[in-house]
C-alpha atoms as an extended CHARMM CRD file, in Angstrom:
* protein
*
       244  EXT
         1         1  UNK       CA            -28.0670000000       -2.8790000000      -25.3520000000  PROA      1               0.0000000000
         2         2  UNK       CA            -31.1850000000       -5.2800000000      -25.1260000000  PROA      2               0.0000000000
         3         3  UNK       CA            -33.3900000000       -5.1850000000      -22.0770000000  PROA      3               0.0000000000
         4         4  UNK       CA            -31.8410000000       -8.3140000000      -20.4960000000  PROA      4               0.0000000000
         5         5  UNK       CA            -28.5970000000       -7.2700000000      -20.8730000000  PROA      5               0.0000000000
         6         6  UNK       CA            -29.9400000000       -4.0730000000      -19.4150000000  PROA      6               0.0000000000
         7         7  UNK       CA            -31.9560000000       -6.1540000000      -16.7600000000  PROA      7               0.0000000000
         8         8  UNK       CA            -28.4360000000       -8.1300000000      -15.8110000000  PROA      8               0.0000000000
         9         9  UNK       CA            -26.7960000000       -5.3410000000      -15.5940000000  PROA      9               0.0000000000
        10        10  UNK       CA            -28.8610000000       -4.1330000000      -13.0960000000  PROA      10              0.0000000000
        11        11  UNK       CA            -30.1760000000       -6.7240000000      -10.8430000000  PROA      11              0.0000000000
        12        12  UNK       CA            -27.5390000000       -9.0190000000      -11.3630000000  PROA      12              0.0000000000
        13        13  UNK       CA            -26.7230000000       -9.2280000000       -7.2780000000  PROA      13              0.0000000000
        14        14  UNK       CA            -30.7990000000       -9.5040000000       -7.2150000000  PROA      14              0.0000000000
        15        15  UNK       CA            -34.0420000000       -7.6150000000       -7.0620000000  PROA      15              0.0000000000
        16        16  UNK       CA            -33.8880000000       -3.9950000000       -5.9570000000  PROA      16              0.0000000000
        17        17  UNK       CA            -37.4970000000       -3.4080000000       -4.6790000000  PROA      17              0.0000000000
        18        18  UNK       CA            -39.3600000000       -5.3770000000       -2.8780000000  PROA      18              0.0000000000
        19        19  UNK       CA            -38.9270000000       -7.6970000000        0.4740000000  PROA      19              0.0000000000
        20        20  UNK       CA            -35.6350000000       -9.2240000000       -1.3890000000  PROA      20              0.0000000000
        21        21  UNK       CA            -33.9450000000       -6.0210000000       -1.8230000000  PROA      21              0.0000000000
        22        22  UNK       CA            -30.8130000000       -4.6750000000       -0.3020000000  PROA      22              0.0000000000
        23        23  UNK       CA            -31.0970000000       -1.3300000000        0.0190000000  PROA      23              0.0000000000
        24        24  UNK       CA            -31.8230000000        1.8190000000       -1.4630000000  PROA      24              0.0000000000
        25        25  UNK       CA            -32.1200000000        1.7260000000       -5.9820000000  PROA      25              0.0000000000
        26        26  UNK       CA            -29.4660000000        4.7240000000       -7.1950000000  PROA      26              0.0000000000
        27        27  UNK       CA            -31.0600000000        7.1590000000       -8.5200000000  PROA      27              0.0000000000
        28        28  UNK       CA            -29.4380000000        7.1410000000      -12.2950000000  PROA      28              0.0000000000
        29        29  UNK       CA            -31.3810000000        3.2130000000      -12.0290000000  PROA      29              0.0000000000
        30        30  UNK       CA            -34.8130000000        4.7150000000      -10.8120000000  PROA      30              0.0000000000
        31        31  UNK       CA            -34.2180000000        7.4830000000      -13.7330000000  PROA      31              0.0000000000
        32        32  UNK       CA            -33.7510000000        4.9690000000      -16.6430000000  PROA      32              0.0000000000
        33        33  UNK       CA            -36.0640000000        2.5220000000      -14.9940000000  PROA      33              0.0000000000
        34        34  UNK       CA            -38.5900000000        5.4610000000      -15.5800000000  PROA      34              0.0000000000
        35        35  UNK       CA            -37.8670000000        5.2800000000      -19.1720000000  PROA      35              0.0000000000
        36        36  UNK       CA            -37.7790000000        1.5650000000      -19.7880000000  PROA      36              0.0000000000
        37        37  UNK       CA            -39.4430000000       -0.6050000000      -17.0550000000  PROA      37              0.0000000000
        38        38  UNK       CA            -36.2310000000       -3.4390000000      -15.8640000000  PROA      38              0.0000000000
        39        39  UNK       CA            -39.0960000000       -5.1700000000      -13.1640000000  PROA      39              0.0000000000
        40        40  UNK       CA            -36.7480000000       -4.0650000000      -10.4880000000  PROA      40              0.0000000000
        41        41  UNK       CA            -39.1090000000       -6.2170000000       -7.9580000000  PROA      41              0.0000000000
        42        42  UNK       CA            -37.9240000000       -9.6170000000       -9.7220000000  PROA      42              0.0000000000
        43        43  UNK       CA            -34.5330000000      -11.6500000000       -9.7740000000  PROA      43              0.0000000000
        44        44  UNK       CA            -33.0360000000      -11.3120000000      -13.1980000000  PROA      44              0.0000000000
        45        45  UNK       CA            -32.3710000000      -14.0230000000      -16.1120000000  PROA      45              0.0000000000
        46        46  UNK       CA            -30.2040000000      -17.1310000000      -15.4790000000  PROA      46              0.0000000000
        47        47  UNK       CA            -27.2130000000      -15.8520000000      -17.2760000000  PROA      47              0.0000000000
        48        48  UNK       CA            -26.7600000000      -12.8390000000      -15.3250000000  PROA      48              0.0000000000
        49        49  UNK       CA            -27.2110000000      -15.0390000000      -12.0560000000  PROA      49              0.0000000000
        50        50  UNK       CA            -24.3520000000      -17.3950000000      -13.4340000000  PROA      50              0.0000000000
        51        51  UNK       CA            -22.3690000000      -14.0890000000      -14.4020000000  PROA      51              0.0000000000
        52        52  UNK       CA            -22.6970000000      -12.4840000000      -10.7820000000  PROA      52              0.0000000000
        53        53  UNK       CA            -21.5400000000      -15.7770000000       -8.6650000000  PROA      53              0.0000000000
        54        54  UNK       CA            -19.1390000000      -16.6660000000      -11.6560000000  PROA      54              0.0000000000
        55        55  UNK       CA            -17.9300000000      -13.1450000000      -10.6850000000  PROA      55              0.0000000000
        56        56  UNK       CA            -17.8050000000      -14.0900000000       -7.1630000000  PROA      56              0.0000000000
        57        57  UNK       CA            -15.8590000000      -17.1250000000       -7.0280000000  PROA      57              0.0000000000
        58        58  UNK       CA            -13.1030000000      -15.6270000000       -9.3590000000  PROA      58              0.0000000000
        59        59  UNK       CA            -12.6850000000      -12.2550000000       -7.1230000000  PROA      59              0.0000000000
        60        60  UNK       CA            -12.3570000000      -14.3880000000       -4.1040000000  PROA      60              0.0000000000
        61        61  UNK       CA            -10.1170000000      -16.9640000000       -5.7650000000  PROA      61              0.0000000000
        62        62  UNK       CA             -7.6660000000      -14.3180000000       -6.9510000000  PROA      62              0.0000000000
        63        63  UNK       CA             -7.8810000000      -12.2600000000       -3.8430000000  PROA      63              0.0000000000
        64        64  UNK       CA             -6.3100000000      -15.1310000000       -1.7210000000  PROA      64              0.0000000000
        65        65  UNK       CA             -3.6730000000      -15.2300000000       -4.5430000000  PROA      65              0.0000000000
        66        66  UNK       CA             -3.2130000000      -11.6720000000       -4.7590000000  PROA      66              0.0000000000
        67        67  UNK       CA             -2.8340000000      -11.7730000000       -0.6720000000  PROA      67              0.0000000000
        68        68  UNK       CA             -0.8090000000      -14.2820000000       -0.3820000000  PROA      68              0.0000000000
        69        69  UNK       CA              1.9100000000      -13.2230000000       -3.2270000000  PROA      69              0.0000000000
        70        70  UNK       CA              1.7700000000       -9.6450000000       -1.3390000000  PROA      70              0.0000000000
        71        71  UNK       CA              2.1090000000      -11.2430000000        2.2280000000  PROA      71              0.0000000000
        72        72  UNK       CA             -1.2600000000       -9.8720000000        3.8350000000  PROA      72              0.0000000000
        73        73  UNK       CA             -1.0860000000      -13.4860000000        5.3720000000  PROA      73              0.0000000000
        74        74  UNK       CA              0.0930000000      -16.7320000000        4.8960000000  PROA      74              0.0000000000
        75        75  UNK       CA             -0.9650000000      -20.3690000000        3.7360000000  PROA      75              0.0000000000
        76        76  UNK       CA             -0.7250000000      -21.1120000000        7.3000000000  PROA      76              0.0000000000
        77        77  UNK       CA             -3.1160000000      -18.0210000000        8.4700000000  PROA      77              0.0000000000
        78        78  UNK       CA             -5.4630000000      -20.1270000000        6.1620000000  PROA      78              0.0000000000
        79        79  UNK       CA             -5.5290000000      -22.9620000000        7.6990000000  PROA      79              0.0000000000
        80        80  UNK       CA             -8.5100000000      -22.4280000000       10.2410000000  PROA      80              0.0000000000
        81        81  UNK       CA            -11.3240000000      -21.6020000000        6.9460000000  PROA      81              0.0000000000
        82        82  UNK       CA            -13.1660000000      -24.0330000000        5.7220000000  PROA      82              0.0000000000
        83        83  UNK       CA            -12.8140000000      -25.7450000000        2.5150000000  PROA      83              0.0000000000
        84        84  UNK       CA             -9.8170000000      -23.1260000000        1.5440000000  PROA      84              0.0000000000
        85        85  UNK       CA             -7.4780000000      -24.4650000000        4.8080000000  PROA      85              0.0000000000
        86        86  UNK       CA             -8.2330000000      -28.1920000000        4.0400000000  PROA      86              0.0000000000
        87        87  UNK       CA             -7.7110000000      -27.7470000000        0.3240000000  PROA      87              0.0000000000
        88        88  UNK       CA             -4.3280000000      -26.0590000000        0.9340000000  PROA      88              0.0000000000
        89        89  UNK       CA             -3.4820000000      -29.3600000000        3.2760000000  PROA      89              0.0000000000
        90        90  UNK       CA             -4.6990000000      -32.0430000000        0.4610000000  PROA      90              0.0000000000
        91        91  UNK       CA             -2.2200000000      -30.5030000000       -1.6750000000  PROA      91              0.0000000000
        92        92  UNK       CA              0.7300000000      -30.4430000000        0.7520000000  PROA      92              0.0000000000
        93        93  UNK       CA             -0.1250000000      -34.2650000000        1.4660000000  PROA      93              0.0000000000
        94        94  UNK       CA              0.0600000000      -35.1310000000       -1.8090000000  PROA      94              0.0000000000
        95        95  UNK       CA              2.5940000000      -33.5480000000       -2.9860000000  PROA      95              0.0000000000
        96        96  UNK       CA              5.1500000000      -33.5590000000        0.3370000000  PROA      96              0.0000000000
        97        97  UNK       CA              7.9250000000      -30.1810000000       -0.1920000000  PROA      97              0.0000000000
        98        98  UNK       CA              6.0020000000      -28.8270000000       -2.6070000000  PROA      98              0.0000000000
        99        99  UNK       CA              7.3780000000      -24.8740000000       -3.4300000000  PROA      99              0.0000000000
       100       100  UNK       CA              4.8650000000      -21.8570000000       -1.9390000000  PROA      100             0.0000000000
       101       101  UNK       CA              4.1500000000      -20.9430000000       -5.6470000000  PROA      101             0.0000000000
       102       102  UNK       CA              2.8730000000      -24.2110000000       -7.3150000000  PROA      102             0.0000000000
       103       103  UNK       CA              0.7340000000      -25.1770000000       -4.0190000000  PROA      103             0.0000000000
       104       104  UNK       CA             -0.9160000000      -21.8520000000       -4.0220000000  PROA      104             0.0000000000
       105       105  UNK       CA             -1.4440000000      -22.3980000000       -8.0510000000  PROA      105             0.0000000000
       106       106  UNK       CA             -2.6000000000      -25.9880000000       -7.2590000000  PROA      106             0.0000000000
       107       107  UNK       CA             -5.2690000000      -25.3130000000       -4.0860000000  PROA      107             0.0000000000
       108       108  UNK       CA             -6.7840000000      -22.3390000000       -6.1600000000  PROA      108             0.0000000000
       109       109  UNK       CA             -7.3790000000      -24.5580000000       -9.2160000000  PROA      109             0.0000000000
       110       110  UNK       CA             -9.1090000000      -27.1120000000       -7.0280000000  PROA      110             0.0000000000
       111       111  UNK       CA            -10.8950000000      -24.4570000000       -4.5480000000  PROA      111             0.0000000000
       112       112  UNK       CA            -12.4430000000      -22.8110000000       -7.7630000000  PROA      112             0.0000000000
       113       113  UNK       CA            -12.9890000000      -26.2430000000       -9.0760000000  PROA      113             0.0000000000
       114       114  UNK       CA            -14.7120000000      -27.3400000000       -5.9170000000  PROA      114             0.0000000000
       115       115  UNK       CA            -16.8230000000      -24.0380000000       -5.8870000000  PROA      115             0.0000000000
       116       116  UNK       CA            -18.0330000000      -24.4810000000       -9.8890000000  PROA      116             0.0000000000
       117       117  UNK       CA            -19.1440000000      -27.9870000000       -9.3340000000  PROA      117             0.0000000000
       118       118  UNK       CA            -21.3020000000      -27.1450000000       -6.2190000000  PROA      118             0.0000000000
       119       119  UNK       CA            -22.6970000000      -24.0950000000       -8.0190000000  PROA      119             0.0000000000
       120       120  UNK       CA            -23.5700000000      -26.4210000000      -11.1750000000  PROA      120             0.0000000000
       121       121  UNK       CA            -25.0760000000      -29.3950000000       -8.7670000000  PROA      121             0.0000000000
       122       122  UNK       CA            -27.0410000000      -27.2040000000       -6.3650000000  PROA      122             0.0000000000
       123       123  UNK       CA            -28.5550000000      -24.8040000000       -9.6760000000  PROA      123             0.0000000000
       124       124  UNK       CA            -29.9050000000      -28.2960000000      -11.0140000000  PROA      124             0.0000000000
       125       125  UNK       CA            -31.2790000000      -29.1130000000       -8.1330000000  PROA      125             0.0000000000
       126       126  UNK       CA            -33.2780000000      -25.4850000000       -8.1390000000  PROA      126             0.0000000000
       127       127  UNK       CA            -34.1010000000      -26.5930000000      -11.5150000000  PROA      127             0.0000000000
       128       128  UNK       CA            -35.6760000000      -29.5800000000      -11.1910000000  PROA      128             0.0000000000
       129       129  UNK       CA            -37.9120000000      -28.9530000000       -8.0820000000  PROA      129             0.0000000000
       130       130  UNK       CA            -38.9670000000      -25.2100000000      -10.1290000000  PROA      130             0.0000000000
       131       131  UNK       CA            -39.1820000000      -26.7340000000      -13.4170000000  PROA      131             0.0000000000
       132       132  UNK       CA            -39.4050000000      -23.3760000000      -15.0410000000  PROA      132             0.0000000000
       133       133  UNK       CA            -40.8470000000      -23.0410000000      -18.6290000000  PROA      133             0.0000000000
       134       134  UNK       CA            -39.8420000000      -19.9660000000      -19.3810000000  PROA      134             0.0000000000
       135       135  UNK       CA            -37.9520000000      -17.1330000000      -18.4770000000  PROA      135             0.0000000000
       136       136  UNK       CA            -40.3560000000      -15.4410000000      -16.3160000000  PROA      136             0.0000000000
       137       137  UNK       CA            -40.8410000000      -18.5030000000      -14.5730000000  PROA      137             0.0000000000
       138       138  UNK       CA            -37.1940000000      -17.6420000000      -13.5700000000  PROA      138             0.0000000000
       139       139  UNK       CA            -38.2340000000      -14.0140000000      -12.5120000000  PROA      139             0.0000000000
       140       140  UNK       CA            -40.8870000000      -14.7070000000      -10.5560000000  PROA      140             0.0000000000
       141       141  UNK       CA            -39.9560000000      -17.8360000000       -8.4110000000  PROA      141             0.0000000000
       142       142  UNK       CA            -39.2000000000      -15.3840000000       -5.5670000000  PROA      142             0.0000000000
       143       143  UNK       CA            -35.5820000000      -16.5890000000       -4.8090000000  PROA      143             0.0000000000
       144       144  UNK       CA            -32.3390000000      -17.2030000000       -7.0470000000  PROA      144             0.0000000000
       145       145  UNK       CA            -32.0010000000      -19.7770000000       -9.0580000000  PROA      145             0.0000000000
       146       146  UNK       CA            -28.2100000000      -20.0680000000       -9.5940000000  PROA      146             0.0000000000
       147       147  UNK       CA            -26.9880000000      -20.8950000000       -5.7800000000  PROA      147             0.0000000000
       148       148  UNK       CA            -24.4070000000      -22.4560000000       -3.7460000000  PROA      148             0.0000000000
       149       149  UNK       CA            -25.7390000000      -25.3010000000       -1.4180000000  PROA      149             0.0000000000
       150       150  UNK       CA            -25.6130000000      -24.5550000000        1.8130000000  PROA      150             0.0000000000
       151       151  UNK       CA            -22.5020000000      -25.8600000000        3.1080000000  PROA      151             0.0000000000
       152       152  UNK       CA            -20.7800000000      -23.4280000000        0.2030000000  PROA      152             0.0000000000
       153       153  UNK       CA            -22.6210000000      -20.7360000000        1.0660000000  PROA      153             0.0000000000
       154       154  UNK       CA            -21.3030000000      -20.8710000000        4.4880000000  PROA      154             0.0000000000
       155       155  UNK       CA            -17.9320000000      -21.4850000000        3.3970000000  PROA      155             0.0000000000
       156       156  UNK       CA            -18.1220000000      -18.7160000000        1.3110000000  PROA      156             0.0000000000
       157       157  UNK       CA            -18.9770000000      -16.4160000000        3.9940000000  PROA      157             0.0000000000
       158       158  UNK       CA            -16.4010000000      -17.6630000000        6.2820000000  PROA      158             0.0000000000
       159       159  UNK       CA            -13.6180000000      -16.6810000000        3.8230000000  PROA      159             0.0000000000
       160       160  UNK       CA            -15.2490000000      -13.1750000000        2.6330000000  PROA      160             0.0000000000
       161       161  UNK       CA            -15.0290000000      -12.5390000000        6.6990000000  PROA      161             0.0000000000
       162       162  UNK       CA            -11.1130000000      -13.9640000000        6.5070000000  PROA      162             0.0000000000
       163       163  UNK       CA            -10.7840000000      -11.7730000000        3.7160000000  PROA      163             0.0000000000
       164       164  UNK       CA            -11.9680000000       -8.3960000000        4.6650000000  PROA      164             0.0000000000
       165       165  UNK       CA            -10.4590000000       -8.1350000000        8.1070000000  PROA      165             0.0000000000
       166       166  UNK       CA             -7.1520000000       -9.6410000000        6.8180000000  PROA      166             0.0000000000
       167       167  UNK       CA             -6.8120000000       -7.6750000000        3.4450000000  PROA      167             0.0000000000
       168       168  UNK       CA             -9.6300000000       -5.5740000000        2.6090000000  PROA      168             0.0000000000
       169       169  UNK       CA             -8.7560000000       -3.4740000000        6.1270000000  PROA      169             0.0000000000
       170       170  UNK       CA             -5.2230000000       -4.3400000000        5.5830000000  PROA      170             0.0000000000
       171       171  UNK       CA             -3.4070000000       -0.8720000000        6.6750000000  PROA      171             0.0000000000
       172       172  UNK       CA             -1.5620000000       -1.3250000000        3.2820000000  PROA      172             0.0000000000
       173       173  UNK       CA             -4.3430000000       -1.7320000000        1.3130000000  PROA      173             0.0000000000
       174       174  UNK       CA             -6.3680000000        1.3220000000        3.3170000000  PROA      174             0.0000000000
       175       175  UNK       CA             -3.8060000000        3.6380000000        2.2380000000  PROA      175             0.0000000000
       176       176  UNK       CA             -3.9700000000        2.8160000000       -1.4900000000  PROA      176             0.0000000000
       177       177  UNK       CA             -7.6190000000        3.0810000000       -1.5580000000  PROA      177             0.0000000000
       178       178  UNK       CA             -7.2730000000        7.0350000000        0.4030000000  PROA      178             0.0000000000
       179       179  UNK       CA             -4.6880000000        7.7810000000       -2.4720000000  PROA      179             0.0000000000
       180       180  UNK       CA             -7.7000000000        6.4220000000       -4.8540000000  PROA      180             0.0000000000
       181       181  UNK       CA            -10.5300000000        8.2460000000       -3.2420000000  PROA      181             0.0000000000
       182       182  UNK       CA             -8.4760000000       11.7490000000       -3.5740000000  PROA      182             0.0000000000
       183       183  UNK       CA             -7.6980000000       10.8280000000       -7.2450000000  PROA      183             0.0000000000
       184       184  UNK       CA            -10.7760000000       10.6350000000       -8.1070000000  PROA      184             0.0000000000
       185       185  UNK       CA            -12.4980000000       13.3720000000       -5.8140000000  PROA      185             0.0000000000
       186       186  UNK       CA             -9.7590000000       15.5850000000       -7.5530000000  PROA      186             0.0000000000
       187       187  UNK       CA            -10.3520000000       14.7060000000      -10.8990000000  PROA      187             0.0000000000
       188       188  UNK       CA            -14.0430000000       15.1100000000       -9.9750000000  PROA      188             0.0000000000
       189       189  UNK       CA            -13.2310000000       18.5870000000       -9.0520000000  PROA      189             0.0000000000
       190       190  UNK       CA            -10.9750000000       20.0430000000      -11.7840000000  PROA      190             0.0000000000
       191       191  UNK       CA            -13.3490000000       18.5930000000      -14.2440000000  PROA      191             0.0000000000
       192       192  UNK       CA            -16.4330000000       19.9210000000      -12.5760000000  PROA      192             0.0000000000
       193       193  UNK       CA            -15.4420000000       23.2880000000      -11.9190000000  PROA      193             0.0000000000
       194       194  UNK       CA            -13.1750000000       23.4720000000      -15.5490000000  PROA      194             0.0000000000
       195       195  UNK       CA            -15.2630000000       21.2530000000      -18.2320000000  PROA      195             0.0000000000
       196       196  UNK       CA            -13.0480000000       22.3390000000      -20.9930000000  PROA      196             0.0000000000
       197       197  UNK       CA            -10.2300000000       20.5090000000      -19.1910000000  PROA      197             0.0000000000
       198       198  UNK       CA            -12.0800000000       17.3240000000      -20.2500000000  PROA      198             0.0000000000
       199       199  UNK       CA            -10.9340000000       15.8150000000      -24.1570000000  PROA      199             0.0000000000
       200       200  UNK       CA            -12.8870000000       17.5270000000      -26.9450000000  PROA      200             0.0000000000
       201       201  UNK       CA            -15.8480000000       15.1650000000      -27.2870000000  PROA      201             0.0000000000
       202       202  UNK       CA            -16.7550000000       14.9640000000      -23.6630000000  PROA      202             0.0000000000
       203       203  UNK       CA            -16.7540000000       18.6690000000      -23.5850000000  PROA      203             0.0000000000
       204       204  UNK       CA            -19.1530000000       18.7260000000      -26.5420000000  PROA      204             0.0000000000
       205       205  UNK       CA            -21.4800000000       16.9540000000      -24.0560000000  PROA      205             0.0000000000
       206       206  UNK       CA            -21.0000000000       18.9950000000      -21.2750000000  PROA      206             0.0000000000
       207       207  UNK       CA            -22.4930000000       22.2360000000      -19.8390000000  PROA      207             0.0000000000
       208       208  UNK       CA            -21.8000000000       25.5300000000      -18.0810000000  PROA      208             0.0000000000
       209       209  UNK       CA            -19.1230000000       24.5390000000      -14.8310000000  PROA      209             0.0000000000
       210       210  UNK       CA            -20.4960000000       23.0080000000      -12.0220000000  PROA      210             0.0000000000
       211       211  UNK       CA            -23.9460000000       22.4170000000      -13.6590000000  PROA      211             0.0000000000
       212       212  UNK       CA            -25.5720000000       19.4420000000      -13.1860000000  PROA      212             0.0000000000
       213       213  UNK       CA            -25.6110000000       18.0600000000      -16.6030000000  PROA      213             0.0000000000
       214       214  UNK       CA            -21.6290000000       18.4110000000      -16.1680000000  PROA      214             0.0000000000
       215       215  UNK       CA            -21.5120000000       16.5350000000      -13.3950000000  PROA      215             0.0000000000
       216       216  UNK       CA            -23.2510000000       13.3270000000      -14.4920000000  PROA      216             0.0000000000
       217       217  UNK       CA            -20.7290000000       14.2030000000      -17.8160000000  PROA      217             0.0000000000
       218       218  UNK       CA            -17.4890000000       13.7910000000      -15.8690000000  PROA      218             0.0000000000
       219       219  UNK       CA            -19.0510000000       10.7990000000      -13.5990000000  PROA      219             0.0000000000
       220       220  UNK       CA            -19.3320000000        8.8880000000      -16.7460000000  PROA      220             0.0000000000
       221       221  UNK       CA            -15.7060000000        9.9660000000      -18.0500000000  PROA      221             0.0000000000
       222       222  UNK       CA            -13.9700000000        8.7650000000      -14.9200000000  PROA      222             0.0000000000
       223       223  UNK       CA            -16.2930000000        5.9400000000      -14.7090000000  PROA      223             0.0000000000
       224       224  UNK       CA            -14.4340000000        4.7330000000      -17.9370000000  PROA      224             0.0000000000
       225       225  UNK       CA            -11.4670000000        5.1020000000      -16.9170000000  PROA      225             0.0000000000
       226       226  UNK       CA             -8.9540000000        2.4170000000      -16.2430000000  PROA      226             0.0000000000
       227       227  UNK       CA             -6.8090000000        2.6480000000      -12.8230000000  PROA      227             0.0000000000
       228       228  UNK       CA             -3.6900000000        3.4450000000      -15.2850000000  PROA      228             0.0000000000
       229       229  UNK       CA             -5.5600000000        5.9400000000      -17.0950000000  PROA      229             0.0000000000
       230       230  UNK       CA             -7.2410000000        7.8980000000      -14.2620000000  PROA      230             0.0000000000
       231       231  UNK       CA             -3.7290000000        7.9040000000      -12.1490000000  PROA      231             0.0000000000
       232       232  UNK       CA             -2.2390000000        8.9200000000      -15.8840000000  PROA      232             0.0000000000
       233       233  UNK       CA             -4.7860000000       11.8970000000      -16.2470000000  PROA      233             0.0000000000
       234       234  UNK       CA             -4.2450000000       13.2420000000      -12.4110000000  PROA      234             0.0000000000
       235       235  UNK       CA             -0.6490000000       13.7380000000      -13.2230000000  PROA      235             0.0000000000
       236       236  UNK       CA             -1.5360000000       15.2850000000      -16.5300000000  PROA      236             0.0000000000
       237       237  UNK       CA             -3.8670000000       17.5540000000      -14.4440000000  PROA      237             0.0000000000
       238       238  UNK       CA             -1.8830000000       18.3270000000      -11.6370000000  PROA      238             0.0000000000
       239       239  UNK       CA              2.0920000000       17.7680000000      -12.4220000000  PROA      239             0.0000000000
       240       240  UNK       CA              3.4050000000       21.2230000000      -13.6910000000  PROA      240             0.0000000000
       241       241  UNK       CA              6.0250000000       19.5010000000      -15.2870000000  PROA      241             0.0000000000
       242       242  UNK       CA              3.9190000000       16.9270000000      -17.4070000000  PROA      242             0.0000000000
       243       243  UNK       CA              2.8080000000       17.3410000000      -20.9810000000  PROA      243             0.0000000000
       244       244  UNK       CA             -0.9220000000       17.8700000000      -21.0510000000  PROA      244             0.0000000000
């Protein structure tokens, strides 16, 4: 991988030293940092700024779908957040009767719509008061680039709030991430304590059980894994009755 990609990789959610970051830099960053310097004190390039609130508005955009179709709330629990409750109304105006499915398609469509075209308006506007020349100029301007304005910022918030307590705490959705954490924390464990449980070339890589070097082998093998594939290999593990 190049260094930006590296660098985007990284700090794409911003700088993790300095009076802009967040909290504490993993260690397995502060190792490889050691190794190749990724200016952890700066914001990264433009592209992974677009890529991280790109990243946002999608995940948000989906999760009111993905709520809605699994009746965490309703269109009408909506109603009271800005932006999404009076996009859901424009579209029942205009299109009176309308069936559950084609409104929610519609008011997504023009929420992320409304969403892009703020994020493209208010990142020229950074742009032409910064009036970078290069890409450090991006780095070192001391705030992001790539923004909402304001007003979409705060709508923003208002529906990650909305959000969380309505589906990310959802009781239903609580349970399936406790039957997620054991998963892994079991698959953790078996592989930890019995390395030649993992496929051949993973155990190639691996060392004595419960070694350190082990343990940073299997955090990168589940790591890779797929939801599918990591609920696949726990039964493997763990079902008597399934093939290995």
């Amino acid at each position: 991988l190049t260094w930006e990609t590296l660098e985007g990789v990284v700090k794409h959610n911003g700088p993790l030293l300095g009076d802009n970051a967040k909290g504490p830099v993993p260690e397995s960053i502060l190792a490889y940092n050691g190794l190749q310097d990724l200016e952890l004190d700066t914001w990264p390039s433009i592209e992974a700024q677009v890529a991280a609130l790109s990243d946002d508005i999608a995940y948000n955009n989906h999760d009111i779908d993905d709520g809605l179709r699994a009746g965490l709330f309703t269109i009408e629990d909506l109603g009271d957040i800005p932006l999404v409750g009076p996009t859901f109304k424009a579209v029942e105006a205009k299109y009176p009767g309308i069936e559950p499915p084609r409104l929610i398609h519609e008011s997504i469509r023009r929420l992320i719509d409304h969403m892009v075209n703020d994020l493209l308006a208010e990142t020229r506007r950074r742009l032409a008061e910064i009036e970078p020349r290069s890409s450090e100029d991006i780095r070192r301007v001391g705030r992001p680039v790539v923004a909402f304005s304001d007003e979409m910022r705060q709508n923003d918030r208002a529906l990650r709030r909305f959000l969380f307590a309505r589906m990310y705490r959802h009781f239903r959705v609580n349970r399936m991430t406790s039957k997620a954490r054991r998963v892994v924390r079991e698959l953790f464990s078996i592989f930890l304590a019995e390395p030649e449980c993992l496929p051949t070339e993973w155990f190639h890589l691996a060392g004595p059980p419960g070694s350190a070097n082990t343990a940073r082998v299997v955090t990168d093998y589940i790591a890779g894994m797929t939801d599918r594939y990591a609920l696949d290999e726990h039964r493997r593990l763990y079902d008597v009755h399934d093939r290995p």
